[in-house]
mmCIF file of C-alpha atoms and ligand atoms in Angstrom:
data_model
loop_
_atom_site.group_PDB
_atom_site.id
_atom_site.type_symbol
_atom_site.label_atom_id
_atom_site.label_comp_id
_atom_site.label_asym_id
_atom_site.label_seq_id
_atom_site.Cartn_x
_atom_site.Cartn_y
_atom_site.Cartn_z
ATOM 1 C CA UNK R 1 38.437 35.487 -6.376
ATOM 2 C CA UNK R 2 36.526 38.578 -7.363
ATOM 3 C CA UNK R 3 33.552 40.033 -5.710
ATOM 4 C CA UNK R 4 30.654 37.778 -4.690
ATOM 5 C CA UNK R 5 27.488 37.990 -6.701
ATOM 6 C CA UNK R 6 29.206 38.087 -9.792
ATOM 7 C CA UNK R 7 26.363 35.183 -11.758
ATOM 8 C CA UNK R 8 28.179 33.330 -14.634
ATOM 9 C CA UNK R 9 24.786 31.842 -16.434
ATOM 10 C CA UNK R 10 25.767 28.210 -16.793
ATOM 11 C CA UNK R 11 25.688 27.931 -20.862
ATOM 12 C CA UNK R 12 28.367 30.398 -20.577
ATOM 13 C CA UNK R 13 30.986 28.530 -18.428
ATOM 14 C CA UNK R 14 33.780 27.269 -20.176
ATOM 15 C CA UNK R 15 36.717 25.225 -19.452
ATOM 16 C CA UNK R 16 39.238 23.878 -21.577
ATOM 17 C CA UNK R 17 40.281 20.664 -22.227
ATOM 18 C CA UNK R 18 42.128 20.308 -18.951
ATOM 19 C CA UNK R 19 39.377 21.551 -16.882
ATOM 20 C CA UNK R 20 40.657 25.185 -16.198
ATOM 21 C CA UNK R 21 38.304 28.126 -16.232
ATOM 22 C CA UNK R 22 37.970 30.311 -19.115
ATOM 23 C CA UNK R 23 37.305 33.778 -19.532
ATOM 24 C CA UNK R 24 36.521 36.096 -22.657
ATOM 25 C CA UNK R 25 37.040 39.441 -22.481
ATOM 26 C CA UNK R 26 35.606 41.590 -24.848
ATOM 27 C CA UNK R 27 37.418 44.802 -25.350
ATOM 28 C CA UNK R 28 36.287 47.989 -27.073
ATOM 29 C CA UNK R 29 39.752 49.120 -28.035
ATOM 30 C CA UNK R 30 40.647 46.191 -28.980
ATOM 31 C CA UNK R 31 40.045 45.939 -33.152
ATOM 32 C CA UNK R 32 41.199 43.302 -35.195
ATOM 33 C CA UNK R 33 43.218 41.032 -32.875
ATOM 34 C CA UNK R 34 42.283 37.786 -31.095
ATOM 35 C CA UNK R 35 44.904 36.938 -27.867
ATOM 36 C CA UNK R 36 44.613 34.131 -25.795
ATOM 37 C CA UNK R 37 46.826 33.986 -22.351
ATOM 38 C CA UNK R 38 46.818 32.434 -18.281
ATOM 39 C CA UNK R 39 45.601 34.682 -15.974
ATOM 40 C CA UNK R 40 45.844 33.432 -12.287
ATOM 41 C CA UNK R 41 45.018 29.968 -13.778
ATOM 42 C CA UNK R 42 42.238 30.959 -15.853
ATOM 43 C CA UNK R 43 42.740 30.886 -19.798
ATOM 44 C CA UNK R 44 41.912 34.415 -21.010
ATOM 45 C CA UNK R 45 40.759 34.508 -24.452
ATOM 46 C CA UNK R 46 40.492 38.617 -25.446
ATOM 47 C CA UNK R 47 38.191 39.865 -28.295
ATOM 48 C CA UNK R 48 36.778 42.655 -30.415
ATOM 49 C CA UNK R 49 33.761 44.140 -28.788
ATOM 50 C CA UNK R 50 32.762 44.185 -32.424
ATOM 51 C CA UNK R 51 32.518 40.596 -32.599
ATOM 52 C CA UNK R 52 29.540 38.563 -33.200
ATOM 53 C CA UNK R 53 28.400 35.385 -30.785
ATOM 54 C CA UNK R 54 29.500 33.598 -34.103
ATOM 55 C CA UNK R 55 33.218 34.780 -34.641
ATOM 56 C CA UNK R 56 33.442 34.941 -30.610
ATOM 57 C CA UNK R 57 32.352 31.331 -30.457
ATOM 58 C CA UNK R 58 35.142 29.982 -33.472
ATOM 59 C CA UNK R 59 37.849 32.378 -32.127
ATOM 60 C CA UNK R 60 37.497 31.231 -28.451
ATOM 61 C CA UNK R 61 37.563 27.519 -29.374
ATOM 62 C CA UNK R 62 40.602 28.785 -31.924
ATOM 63 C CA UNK R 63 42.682 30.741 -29.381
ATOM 64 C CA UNK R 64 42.203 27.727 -26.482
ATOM 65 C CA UNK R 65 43.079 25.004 -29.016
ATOM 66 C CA UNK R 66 46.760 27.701 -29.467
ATOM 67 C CA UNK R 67 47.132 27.850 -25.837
ATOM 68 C CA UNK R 68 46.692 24.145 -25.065
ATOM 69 C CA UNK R 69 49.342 23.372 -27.754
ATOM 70 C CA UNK R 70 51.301 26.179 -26.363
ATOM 71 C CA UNK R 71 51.029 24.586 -23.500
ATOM 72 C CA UNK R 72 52.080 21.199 -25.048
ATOM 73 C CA UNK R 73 54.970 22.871 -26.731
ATOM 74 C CA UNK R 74 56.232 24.634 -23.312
ATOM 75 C CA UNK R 75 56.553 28.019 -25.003
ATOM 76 C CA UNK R 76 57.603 31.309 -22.562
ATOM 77 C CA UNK R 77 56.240 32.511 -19.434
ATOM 78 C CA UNK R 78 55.886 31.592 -16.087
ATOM 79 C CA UNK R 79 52.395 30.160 -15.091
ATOM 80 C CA UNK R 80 51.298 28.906 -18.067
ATOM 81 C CA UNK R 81 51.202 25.820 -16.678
ATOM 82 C CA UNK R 82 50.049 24.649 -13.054
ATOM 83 C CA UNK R 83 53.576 23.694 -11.098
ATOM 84 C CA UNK R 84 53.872 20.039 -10.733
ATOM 85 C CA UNK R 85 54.479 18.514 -7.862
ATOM 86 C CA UNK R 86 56.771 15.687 -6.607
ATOM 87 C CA UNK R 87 54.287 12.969 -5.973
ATOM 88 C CA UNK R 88 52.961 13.259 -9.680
ATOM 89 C CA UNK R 89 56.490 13.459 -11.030
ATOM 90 C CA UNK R 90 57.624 10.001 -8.770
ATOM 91 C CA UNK R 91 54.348 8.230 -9.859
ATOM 92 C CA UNK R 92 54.988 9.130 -13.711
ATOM 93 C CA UNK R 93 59.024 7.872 -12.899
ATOM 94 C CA UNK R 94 57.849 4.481 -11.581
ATOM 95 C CA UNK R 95 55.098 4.528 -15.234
ATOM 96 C CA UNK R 96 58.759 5.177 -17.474
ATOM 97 C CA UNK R 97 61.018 2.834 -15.999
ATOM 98 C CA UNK R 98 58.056 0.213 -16.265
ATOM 99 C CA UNK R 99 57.574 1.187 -19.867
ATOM 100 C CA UNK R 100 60.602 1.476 -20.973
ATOM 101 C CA UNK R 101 63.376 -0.583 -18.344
ATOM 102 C CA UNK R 102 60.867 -3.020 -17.237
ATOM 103 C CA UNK R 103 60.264 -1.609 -14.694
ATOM 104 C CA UNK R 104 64.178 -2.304 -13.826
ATOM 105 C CA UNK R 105 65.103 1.384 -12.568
ATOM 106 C CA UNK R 106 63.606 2.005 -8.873
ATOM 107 C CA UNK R 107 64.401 5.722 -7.689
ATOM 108 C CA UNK R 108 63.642 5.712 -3.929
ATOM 109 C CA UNK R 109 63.204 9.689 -4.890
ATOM 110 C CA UNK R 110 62.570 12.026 -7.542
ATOM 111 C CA UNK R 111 61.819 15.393 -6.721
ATOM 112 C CA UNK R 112 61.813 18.753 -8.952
ATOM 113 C CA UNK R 113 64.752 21.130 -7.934
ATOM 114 C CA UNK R 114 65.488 25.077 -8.229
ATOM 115 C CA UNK R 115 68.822 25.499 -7.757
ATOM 116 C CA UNK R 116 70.414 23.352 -10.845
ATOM 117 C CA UNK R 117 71.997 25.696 -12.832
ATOM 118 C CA UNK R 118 73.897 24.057 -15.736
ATOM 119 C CA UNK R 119 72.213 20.367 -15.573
ATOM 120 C CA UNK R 120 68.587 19.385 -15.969
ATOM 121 C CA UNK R 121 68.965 16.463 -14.288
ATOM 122 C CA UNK R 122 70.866 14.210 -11.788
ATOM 123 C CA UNK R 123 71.240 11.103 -9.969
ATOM 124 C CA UNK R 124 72.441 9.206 -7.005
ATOM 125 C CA UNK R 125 72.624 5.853 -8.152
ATOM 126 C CA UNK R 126 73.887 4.627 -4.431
ATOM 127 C CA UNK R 127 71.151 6.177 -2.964
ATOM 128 C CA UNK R 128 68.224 6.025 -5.916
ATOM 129 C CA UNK R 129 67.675 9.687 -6.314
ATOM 130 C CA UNK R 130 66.344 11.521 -8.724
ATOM 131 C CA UNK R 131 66.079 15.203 -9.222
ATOM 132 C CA UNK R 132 65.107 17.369 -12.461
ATOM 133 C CA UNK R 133 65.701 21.136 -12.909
ATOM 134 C CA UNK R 134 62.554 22.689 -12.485
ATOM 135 C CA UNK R 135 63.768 24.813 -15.850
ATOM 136 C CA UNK R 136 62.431 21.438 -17.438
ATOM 137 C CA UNK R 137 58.483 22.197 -16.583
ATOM 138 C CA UNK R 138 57.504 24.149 -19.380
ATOM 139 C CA UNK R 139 59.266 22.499 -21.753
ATOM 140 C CA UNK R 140 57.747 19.490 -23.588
ATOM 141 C CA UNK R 141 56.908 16.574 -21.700
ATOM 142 C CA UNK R 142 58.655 14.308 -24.495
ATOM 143 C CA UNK R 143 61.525 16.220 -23.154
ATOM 144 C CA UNK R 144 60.745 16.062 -19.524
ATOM 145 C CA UNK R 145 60.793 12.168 -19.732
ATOM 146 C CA UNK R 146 63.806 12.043 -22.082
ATOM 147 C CA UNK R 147 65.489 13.779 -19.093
ATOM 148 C CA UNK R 148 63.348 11.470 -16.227
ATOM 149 C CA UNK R 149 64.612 8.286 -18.509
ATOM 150 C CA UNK R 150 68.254 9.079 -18.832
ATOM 151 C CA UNK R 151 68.543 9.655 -14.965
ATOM 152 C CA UNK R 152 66.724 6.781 -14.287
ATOM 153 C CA UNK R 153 68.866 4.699 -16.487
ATOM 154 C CA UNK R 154 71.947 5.980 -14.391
ATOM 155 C CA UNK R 155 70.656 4.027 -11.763
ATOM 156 C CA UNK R 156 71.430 0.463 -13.703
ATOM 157 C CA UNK R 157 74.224 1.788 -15.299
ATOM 158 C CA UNK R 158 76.758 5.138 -14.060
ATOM 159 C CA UNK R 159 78.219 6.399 -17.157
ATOM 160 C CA UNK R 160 77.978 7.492 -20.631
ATOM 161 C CA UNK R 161 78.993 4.066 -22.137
ATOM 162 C CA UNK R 162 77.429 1.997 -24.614
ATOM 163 C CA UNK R 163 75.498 0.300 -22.353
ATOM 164 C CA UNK R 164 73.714 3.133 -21.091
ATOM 165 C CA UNK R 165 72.608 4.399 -24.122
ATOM 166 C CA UNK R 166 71.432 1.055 -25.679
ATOM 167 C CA UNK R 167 68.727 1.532 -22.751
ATOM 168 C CA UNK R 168 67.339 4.880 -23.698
ATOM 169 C CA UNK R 169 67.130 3.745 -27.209
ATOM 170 C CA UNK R 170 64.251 2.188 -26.183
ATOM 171 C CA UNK R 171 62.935 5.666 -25.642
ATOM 172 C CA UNK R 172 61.780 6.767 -29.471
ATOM 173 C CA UNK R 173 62.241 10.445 -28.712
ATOM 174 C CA UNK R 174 65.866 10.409 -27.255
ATOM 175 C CA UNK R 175 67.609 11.881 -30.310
ATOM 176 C CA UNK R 176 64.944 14.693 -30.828
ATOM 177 C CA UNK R 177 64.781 15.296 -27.003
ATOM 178 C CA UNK R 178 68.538 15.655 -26.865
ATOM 179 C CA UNK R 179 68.600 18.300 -30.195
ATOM 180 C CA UNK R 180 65.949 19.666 -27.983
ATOM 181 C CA UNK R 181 67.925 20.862 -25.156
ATOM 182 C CA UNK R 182 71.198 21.181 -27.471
ATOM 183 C CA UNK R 183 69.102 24.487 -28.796
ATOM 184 C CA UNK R 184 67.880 25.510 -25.036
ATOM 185 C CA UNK R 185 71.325 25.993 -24.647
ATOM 186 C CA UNK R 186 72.066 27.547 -26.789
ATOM 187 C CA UNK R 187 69.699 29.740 -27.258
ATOM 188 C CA UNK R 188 70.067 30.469 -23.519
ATOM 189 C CA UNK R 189 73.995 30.841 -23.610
ATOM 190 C CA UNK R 190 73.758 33.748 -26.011
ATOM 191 C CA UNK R 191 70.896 35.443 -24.655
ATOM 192 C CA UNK R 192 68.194 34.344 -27.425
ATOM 193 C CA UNK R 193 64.980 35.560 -25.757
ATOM 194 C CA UNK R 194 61.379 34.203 -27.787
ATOM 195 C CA UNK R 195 59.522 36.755 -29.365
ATOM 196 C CA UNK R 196 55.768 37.957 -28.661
ATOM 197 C CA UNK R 197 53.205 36.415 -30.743
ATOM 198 C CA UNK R 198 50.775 36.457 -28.099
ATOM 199 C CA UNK R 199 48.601 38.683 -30.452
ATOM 200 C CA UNK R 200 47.473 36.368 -33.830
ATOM 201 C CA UNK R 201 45.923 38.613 -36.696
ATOM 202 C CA UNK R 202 41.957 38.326 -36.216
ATOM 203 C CA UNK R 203 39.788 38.077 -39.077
ATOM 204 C CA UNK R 204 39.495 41.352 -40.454
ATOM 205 C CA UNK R 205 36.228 43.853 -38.763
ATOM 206 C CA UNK R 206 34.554 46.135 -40.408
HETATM 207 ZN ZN1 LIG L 1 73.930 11.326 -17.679
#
């Protein structure tokens, strides 16, 4: 935290949708762009000095709406997103396997992990583990539970046969999850980094 007396006045204090604090920072040198990024777990929005309570009020709701779907989307950069823990990723396990397996698939663990390098996921079906690469958390979380489903459905059924994938076809994003990571792979294999679009073209200031 910064210093101590440092009043916010209370029409002022945003969050977004999530609850995090925001912050806009208006900048002198800044001139036509708008940038919105996490900062220590507070959503910076950055802004013209220039700009009017108007434009600052549209481009801040503008530039959090990007970073929540950023967010959503899993784009780059480490701490964009709050780490998740193991309890929350076990309770949303036990929510998949009732949803989708009836509730059939009963991990006695499922905890995030650092040191898979070429799997996102495995399982123990003998002893009902779970664990996911922790490369998975900023991806998609369409993705994360394509990944949470097919290790949970290796605990009914050990390999890659027919039967196995009959049960995550009850998963509607399987196909598009799989593409998903097919092109993470990829793109990671031959050194494919994301470009910067962290800076979107403002409207124009005169
Ligand atoms: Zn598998």
């Amino acid at each position: 935290m910064a210093g101590s007396s440092r009043a916010v006045p209370a029409a002022l204090t945003l969050t977004t949708a999530d609850g995090a604090p925001v912050e806009v920072r208006r900048s002198a040198r800044r001139r036509r762009t708008v940038a919105a990024f996490w900062e220590n777990g507070t959503a910076v929005v950055a802004i013209p000095a220039s700009f009017s309570r108007a434009q600052e009020h549209e481009w801040v709701h503008r530039m959090l709406e990007k970073l929540r779907l950023q967010g959503e989307r899993g784009t780059r950069g480490a701490g964009r997103r709050r780490p998740r823990s193991d309890a929350a990723l076990a309770a949303h396990a036990a929510e998949l396997s009732a949803k989708y397996f009836g509730g059939r698939a009963v991990p006695s663990s499922v905890r995030w992990v650092g040191n898979q390098n070429s799997r996102w996921g495995s399982a123990t079906p003998s002893e009902g583990t779970i664990r996911l690469s922790d490369k998975l958390q900023p991806m998609p979380q369409w993705v994360i539970d394509y990944v949470l489903l097919h290790e949970l459905a290796h605990l009914l059924v050990a390999g890659h046969d027919a039967a196995f994938w009959r049960l995550l076809e009850a998963y509607p994003d399987t196909a598009r999850a799989k593409a998903f990571l097919e092109g993470v792979s990829f793109a990671t294999s031959r050194g494919l980094t994301p470009g910067d679009d962290d800076d979107v073209d403002g409207p124009p200031v005169s």
